[in-house]
Short mmCIF file of C-alpha atoms in Angstrom, two decimals:
data_model
loop_
_atom_site.label_atom_id
_atom_site.label_comp_id
_atom_site.label_asym_id
_atom_site.label_seq_id
_atom_site.Cartn_x
_atom_site.Cartn_y
_atom_site.Cartn_z
CA UNK N 1 108.04 109.30 110.57
CA UNK N 2 111.41 110.96 110.21
CA UNK N 3 111.96 109.80 106.65
CA UNK N 4 108.51 110.66 105.32
CA UNK N 5 109.32 114.24 104.19
CA UNK N 6 112.34 112.97 102.25
CA UNK N 7 110.34 110.16 100.66
CA UNK N 8 107.46 112.51 99.79
CA UNK N 9 109.96 114.81 98.06
CA UNK N 10 111.34 111.86 96.10
CA UNK N 11 107.85 110.75 95.10
CA UNK N 12 107.45 114.20 93.56
CA UNK N 13 110.17 113.10 91.14
CA UNK N 14 108.75 109.64 90.54
CA UNK N 15 109.17 109.94 86.77
CA UNK N 16 112.94 109.98 87.31
CA UNK N 17 112.80 107.01 89.68
CA UNK N 18 110.72 105.07 87.16
CA UNK N 19 113.13 105.81 84.30
CA UNK N 20 115.17 102.86 82.96
CA UNK N 21 118.14 105.23 82.79
CA UNK N 22 118.01 106.11 86.50
CA UNK N 23 119.93 103.07 87.91
CA UNK N 24 122.98 103.65 85.68
CA UNK N 25 122.87 107.44 86.17
CA UNK N 26 122.51 106.98 89.94
CA UNK N 27 125.31 104.41 90.16
CA UNK N 28 127.78 106.45 88.13
CA UNK N 29 126.90 109.73 89.86
CA UNK N 30 127.29 108.30 93.36
CA UNK N 31 130.48 106.44 92.44
CA UNK N 32 132.22 109.45 90.88
CA UNK N 33 131.03 111.72 93.72
CA UNK N 34 132.57 109.32 96.25
CA UNK N 35 135.83 109.17 94.28
CA UNK N 36 136.17 112.94 93.91
CA UNK N 37 137.39 113.80 97.47
CA UNK N 38 140.07 111.11 97.32
CA UNK N 39 141.07 112.15 93.80
CA UNK N 40 141.59 115.66 95.18
CA UNK N 41 143.77 114.21 97.96
CA UNK N 42 145.82 112.40 95.30
CA UNK N 43 146.48 115.69 93.52
CA UNK N 44 147.32 117.50 96.78
CA UNK N 45 149.59 114.70 98.02
CA UNK N 46 152.07 115.59 95.28
CA UNK N 47 152.60 118.99 96.92
CA UNK N 48 151.57 118.76 100.60
CA UNK N 49 153.43 116.59 103.08
CA UNK N 50 150.40 116.87 105.40
CA UNK N 51 148.33 114.86 102.93
CA UNK N 52 151.13 112.51 101.95
CA UNK N 53 151.60 111.35 105.57
CA UNK N 54 148.21 109.59 105.42
CA UNK N 55 148.98 107.64 102.24
CA UNK N 56 149.15 103.89 102.75
CA UNK N 57 151.84 103.55 100.08
CA UNK N 58 153.94 106.69 100.37
CA UNK N 59 156.07 105.74 97.36
CA UNK N 60 153.10 105.69 94.99
CA UNK N 61 152.68 108.73 92.77
CA UNK N 62 149.62 110.30 91.18
CA UNK N 63 149.25 109.63 87.43
CA UNK N 64 146.61 111.07 85.13
CA UNK N 65 147.04 108.04 82.86
CA UNK N 66 145.67 105.83 85.66
CA UNK N 67 142.69 108.17 86.07
CA UNK N 68 141.76 108.02 82.38
CA UNK N 69 142.27 104.24 82.18
CA UNK N 70 140.04 103.64 85.19
CA UNK N 71 137.36 106.05 84.00
CA UNK N 72 137.34 104.53 80.53
CA UNK N 73 136.84 100.98 81.82
CA UNK N 74 134.17 102.06 84.32
CA UNK N 75 132.18 103.92 81.65
CA UNK N 76 132.59 101.06 79.19
CA UNK N 77 131.24 98.47 81.67
CA UNK N 78 128.31 100.69 82.66
CA UNK N 79 127.22 101.67 79.17
CA UNK N 80 127.86 98.43 77.29
CA UNK N 81 126.85 95.84 79.90
CA UNK N 82 125.12 97.31 82.96
CA UNK N 83 122.76 99.64 81.07
CA UNK N 84 121.17 96.92 78.88
CA UNK N 85 120.71 94.71 81.95
CA UNK N 86 119.06 97.50 83.94
CA UNK N 87 116.67 98.15 81.04
CA UNK N 88 115.77 94.46 81.02
CA UNK N 89 115.32 94.51 84.79
CA UNK N 90 113.14 97.63 84.51
CA UNK N 91 110.97 95.88 81.91
CA UNK N 92 110.62 92.60 83.81
CA UNK N 93 110.27 94.10 87.30
CA UNK N 94 108.55 97.51 87.16
CA UNK N 95 109.44 99.89 89.97
CA UNK N 96 106.84 100.04 92.75
CA UNK N 97 106.89 103.21 94.88
CA UNK N 98 104.79 102.94 98.07
CA UNK N 99 103.27 106.04 99.60
CA UNK N 100 104.79 105.55 103.05
CA UNK N 101 108.46 105.75 103.96
CA UNK N 102 110.09 103.08 106.12
CA UNK N 103 110.84 103.85 109.74
CA UNK N 104 114.44 104.90 110.42
CA UNK N 105 115.24 101.87 112.67
CA UNK N 106 113.82 99.50 110.04
CA UNK N 107 115.84 101.17 107.26
CA UNK N 108 119.07 101.03 109.29
CA UNK N 109 118.53 97.38 110.28
CA UNK N 110 117.90 96.28 106.70
CA UNK N 111 120.87 98.27 105.36
CA UNK N 112 123.10 96.53 107.92
CA UNK N 113 121.76 93.09 106.96
CA UNK N 114 122.27 93.87 103.25
CA UNK N 115 125.83 94.96 104.01
CA UNK N 116 126.60 91.80 106.01
CA UNK N 117 125.15 89.61 103.25
CA UNK N 118 127.16 91.43 100.58
CA UNK N 119 130.30 91.12 102.70
CA UNK N 120 129.83 87.33 102.97
CA UNK N 121 129.00 86.87 99.29
CA UNK N 122 131.97 88.99 98.20
CA UNK N 123 134.29 87.11 100.58
CA UNK N 124 133.33 83.74 99.06
CA UNK N 125 133.55 85.11 95.50
CA UNK N 126 136.89 86.78 96.18
CA UNK N 127 138.39 83.76 97.93
CA UNK N 128 137.42 81.43 95.07
CA UNK N 129 138.83 83.79 92.45
CA UNK N 130 142.18 83.78 94.23
CA UNK N 131 142.32 80.08 95.14
CA UNK N 132 141.33 78.81 91.67
CA UNK N 133 144.09 79.90 89.24
CA UNK N 134 141.84 79.77 86.17
CA UNK N 135 139.28 82.08 87.80
CA UNK N 136 142.00 84.51 88.82
CA UNK N 137 143.68 84.61 85.40
CA UNK N 138 140.43 84.81 83.47
CA UNK N 139 138.35 87.18 85.59
CA UNK N 140 139.97 88.77 88.64
CA UNK N 141 143.50 89.58 87.49
CA UNK N 142 142.31 92.81 85.84
CA UNK N 143 141.41 94.26 89.24
CA UNK N 144 144.96 93.61 90.46
CA UNK N 145 146.56 95.52 87.59
CA UNK N 146 147.43 98.26 90.09
CA UNK N 147 149.05 97.09 93.35
CA UNK N 148 148.78 100.62 94.71
CA UNK N 149 145.14 101.38 95.50
CA UNK N 150 143.38 104.64 94.62
CA UNK N 151 139.71 105.52 94.59
CA UNK N 152 139.14 105.07 90.85
CA UNK N 153 140.65 101.56 90.89
CA UNK N 154 137.55 100.48 92.85
CA UNK N 155 135.69 99.61 89.65
CA UNK N 156 138.73 98.79 87.55
CA UNK N 157 137.57 95.24 86.88
CA UNK N 158 136.39 92.97 84.12
CA UNK N 159 132.79 92.45 83.07
CA UNK N 160 132.27 89.23 85.04
CA UNK N 161 133.48 90.80 88.31
CA UNK N 162 131.47 93.97 87.78
CA UNK N 163 128.28 92.05 87.03
CA UNK N 164 128.78 89.48 89.81
CA UNK N 165 129.26 92.02 92.57
CA UNK N 166 126.52 94.20 91.08
CA UNK N 167 124.19 91.19 91.17
CA UNK N 168 124.89 90.60 94.88
CA UNK N 169 124.25 94.26 95.68
CA UNK N 170 121.00 94.27 93.68
CA UNK N 171 119.50 90.97 94.77
CA UNK N 172 119.98 91.32 98.55
CA UNK N 173 117.48 94.18 99.02
CA UNK N 174 115.02 92.30 96.79
CA UNK N 175 115.33 89.12 98.88
CA UNK N 176 114.76 91.12 102.06
CA UNK N 177 111.80 92.98 100.58
CA UNK N 178 113.40 96.34 101.21
CA UNK N 179 111.65 99.66 100.64
CA UNK N 180 113.05 101.58 97.60
CA UNK N 181 114.46 104.20 99.98
CA UNK N 182 116.29 101.46 101.87
CA UNK N 183 117.68 100.14 98.58
CA UNK N 184 119.01 103.57 97.67
CA UNK N 185 120.54 104.03 101.14
CA UNK N 186 122.26 100.64 100.89
CA UNK N 187 123.58 101.35 97.39
CA UNK N 188 125.03 104.70 98.49
CA UNK N 189 126.68 103.22 101.59
CA UNK N 190 127.99 100.21 99.69
CA UNK N 191 129.53 102.37 96.98
CA UNK N 192 131.08 104.72 99.54
CA UNK N 193 132.62 101.86 101.55
CA UNK N 194 133.95 100.22 98.37
CA UNK N 195 135.60 103.46 97.28
CA UNK N 196 136.98 104.07 100.77
CA UNK N 197 138.45 100.54 100.72
CA UNK N 198 140.45 101.46 97.62
CA UNK N 199 141.17 105.11 98.44
CA UNK N 200 144.79 104.51 99.46
CA UNK N 201 144.59 106.64 102.62
CA UNK N 202 144.42 105.86 106.32
CA UNK N 203 142.63 109.00 107.46
CA UNK N 204 141.67 109.91 111.05
CA UNK N 205 137.98 109.75 110.03
CA UNK N 206 138.24 106.41 108.20
CA UNK N 207 135.45 103.91 108.91
CA UNK N 208 137.78 101.32 110.44
CA UNK N 209 138.73 103.90 113.09
CA UNK N 210 135.07 104.49 113.94
CA UNK N 211 134.07 100.81 114.29
CA UNK N 212 135.51 99.35 117.54
CA UNK N 213 137.30 96.07 118.34
CA UNK N 214 138.87 95.67 114.91
CA UNK N 215 135.57 94.44 113.45
CA UNK N 216 135.99 96.51 110.30
CA UNK N 217 138.99 96.30 107.97
CA UNK N 218 138.72 99.34 105.74
CA UNK N 219 141.34 100.88 103.48
CA UNK N 220 144.36 99.64 105.43
CA UNK N 221 142.97 96.09 105.39
CA UNK N 222 142.23 96.10 101.65
CA UNK N 223 145.47 97.82 100.69
CA UNK N 224 147.34 94.89 102.27
CA UNK N 225 145.31 92.57 100.06
CA UNK N 226 146.47 94.39 96.93
CA UNK N 227 150.06 94.21 98.17
CA UNK N 228 150.11 90.59 99.39
CA UNK N 229 147.22 89.14 97.38
CA UNK N 230 146.74 86.07 99.62
CA UNK N 231 144.97 87.71 102.56
CA UNK N 232 142.05 89.96 103.52
CA UNK N 233 139.42 88.75 101.06
CA UNK N 234 136.35 90.25 102.74
CA UNK N 235 135.63 93.77 101.49
CA UNK N 236 134.50 95.31 104.77
CA UNK N 237 134.32 93.33 108.00
CA UNK N 238 137.11 91.15 109.39
CA UNK N 239 135.23 88.18 110.92
CA UNK N 240 135.25 85.98 107.80
CA UNK N 241 138.99 86.41 107.30
CA UNK N 242 139.55 85.65 111.00
CA UNK N 243 137.56 82.43 110.70
CA UNK N 244 139.30 81.43 107.46
CA UNK N 245 142.76 82.28 108.77
CA UNK N 246 143.33 84.80 105.98
CA UNK N 247 143.37 87.99 108.06
CA UNK N 248 146.52 90.09 107.88
CA UNK N 249 147.06 93.29 109.84
CA UNK N 250 150.82 93.68 109.40
CA UNK N 251 152.43 95.93 106.77
#
């Protein structure tokens, strides 16, 4: 199998995979790694018109204060809330590492199903937290502190939102009985797409330009949500917003 050499290599570091610290370390490392290229673009956009032309909100300016605020809240949520929960999860559900890797088609199929499930769950959660004023004021308003999106605003959210979306992302692979390698692949893709949604750039290589027929919203789609608030509730795909009549594609 194509993935067996990779999985065998990872099994050689099974002590790390079994560690209760690994989920938080993995999540933070992947998240910050995904943010880094877009953070670099933010810095360059102040000086290069070539970069600035791809910004979704050309009038927005880069601020280090925003960077530190976003980093502080992300670290706080991970260390104070997510870490204790991952330790509890590690204790109650010990990590099982099978000897064989999944086949590549099986991994890709399950990652896609996990992504579609997460997209639906997030759409319903997001719609409710905008349609019910109390939910918006109490839980979701924090995420809308910045109307201009940038990569590090992806996880600028309160505890309830962070834990809710984290729960959806964690439980879907469990429900589908995914291989640990499939879980890791889904987590990486999900974090990347979330960061790209908030990156603030409409690049030639953006995911929504690679997926045909307008099936995927991407950064342009989600940036409109932060500007207008009452549209584009699904994080990735556009079909739920089309069905609900909440899709907006106009600036």
